[in-house]
mmCIF file of C-alpha atoms in Angstrom:
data_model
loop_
_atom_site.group_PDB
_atom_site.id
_atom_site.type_symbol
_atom_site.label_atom_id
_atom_site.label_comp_id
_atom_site.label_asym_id
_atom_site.label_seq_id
_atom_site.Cartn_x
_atom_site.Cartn_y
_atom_site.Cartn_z
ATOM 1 C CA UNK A 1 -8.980 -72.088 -129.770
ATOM 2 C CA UNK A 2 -11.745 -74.181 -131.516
ATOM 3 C CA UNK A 3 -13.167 -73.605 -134.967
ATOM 4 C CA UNK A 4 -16.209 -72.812 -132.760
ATOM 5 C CA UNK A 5 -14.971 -69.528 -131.105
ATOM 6 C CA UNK A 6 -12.874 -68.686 -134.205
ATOM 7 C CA UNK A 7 -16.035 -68.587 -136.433
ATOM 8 C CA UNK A 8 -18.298 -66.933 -133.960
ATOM 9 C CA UNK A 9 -15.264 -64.067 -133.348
ATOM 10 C CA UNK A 10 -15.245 -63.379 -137.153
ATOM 11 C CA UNK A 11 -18.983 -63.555 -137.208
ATOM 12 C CA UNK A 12 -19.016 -61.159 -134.452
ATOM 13 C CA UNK A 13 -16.689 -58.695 -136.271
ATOM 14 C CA UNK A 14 -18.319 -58.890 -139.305
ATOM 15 C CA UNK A 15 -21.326 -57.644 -138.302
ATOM 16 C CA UNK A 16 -19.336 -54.976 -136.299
ATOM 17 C CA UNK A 17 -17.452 -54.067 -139.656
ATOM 18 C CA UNK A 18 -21.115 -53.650 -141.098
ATOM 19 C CA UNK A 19 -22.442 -51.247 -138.654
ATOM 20 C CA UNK A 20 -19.457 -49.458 -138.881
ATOM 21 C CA UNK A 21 -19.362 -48.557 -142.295
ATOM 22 C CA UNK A 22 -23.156 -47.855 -142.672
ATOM 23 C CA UNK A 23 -24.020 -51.096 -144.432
ATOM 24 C CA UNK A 24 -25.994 -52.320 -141.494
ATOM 25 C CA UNK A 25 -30.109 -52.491 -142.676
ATOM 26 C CA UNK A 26 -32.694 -52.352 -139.646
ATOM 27 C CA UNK A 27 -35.237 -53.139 -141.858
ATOM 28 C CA UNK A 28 -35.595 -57.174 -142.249
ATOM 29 C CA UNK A 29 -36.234 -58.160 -146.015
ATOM 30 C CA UNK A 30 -39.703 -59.576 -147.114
ATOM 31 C CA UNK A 31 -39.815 -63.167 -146.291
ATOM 32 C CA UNK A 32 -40.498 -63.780 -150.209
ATOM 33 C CA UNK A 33 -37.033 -62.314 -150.448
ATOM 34 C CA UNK A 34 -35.829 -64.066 -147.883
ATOM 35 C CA UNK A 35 -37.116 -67.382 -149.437
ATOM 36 C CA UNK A 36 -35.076 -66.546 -153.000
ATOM 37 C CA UNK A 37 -33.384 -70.051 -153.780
ATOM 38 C CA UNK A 38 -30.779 -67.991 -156.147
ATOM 39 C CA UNK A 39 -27.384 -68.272 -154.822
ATOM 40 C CA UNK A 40 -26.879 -64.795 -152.668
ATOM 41 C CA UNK A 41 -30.370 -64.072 -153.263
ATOM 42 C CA UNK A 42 -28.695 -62.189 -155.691
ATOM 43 C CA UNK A 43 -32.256 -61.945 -157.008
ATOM 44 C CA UNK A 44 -34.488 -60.370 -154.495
ATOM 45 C CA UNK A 45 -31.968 -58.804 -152.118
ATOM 46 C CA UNK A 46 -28.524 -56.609 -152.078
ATOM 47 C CA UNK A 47 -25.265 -58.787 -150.923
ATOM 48 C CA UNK A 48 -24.880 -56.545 -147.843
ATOM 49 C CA UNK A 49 -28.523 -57.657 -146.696
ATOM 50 C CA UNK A 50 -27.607 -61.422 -147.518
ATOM 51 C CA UNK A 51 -24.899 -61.306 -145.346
ATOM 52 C CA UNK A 52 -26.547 -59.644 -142.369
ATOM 53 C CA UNK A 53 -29.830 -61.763 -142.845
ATOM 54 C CA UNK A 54 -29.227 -64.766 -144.053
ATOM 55 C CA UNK A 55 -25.537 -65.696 -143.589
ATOM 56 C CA UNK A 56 -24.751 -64.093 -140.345
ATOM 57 C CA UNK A 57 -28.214 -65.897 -139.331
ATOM 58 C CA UNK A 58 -27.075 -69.160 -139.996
ATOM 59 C CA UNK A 59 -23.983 -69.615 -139.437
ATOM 60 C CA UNK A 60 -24.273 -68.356 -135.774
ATOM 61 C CA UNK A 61 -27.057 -71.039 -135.238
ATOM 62 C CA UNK A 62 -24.121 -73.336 -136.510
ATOM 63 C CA UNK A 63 -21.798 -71.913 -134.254
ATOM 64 C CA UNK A 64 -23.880 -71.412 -131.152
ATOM 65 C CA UNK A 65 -25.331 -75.352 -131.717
ATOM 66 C CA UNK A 66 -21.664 -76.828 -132.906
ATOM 67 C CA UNK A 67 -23.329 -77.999 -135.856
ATOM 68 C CA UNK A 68 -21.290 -79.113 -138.501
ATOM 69 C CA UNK A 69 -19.795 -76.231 -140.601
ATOM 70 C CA UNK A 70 -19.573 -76.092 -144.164
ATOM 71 C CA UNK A 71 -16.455 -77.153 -145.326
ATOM 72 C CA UNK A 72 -15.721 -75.322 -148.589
ATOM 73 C CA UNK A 73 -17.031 -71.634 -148.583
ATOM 74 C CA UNK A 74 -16.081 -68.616 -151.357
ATOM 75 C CA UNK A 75 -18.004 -66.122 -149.765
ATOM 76 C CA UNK A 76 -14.827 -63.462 -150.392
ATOM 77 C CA UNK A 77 -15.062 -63.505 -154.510
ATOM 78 C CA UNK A 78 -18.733 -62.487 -154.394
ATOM 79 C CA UNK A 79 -18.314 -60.535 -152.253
ATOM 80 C CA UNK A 80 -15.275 -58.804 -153.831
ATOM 81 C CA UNK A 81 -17.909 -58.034 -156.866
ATOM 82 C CA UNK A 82 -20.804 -57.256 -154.874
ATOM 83 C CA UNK A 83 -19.213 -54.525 -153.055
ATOM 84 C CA UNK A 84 -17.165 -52.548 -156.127
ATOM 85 C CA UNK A 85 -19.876 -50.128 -156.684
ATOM 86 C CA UNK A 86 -19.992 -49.743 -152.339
ATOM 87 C CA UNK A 87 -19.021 -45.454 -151.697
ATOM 88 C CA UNK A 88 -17.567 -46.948 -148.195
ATOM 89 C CA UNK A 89 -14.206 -48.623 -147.986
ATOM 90 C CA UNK A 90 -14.770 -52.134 -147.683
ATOM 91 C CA UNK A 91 -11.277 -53.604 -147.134
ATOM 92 C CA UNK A 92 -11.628 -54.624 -143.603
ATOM 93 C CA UNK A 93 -14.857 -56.128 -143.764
ATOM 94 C CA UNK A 94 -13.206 -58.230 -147.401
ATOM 95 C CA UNK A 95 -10.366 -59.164 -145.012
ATOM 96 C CA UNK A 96 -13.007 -60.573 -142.669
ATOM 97 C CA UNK A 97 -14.731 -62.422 -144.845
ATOM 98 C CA UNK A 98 -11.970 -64.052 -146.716
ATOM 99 C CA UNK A 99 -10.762 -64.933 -143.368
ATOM 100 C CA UNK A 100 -13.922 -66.893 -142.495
ATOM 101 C CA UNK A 101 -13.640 -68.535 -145.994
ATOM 102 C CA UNK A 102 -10.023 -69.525 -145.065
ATOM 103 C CA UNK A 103 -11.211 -70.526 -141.790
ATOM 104 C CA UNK A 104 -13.415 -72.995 -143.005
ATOM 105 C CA UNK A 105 -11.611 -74.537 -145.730
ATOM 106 C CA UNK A 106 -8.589 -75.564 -143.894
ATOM 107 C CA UNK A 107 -10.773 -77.372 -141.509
ATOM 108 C CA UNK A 108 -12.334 -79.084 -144.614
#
């Protein structure tokens, strides 16, 4: 299976795993928000929002044009923090994400 399909099954899930535990947003942030150059937009956005919008965005384009993927990602840690004060359990959609980190690195 190539790093391709891998990447755009987790990607897939993850956004499945976001929907499922209520942490899907229908409503698109402002594009000022959306144009925050802080790492996570940590700044102008929740993490749950910079996954869906900005991560889940991209790295499909990546995957759907067979760009080049980035080769060392720590998505998981951040994530890890972001989601402590999250009512909803989490665990699967950590799993999925430190997955994708692990998917990418050891194709680094």
């Amino acid at each position: 299976m190539t790093i391709y399909l891998q990447a755009q099954q987790l990607l897939t899930a993850i956004e499945a795993e976001l929907q499922n535990i209520a942490l899907w947003n229908n409503v698109k942030p402002s594009t000022d928000a959306l144009a925050s150059t802080a790492p996570f937009c940590i700044d102008t956005m929740p993490f749950t929002d910079w996954l869906q919008f900005i991560f889940l965005d991209k790295m499909t384009q990546l995957v759907v044009m067979q760009m080049p993927l980035p080769a060392n990602m720590a998505i998981h840690p951040m994530a890890e923090e972001a989601l402590k004060p999250v009512i909803a359990d989490t665990r699967e959609l950590l799993s999925l994400i430190l997955t994708f980190d692990q998917l990418l690195n050891k194709n680094s």
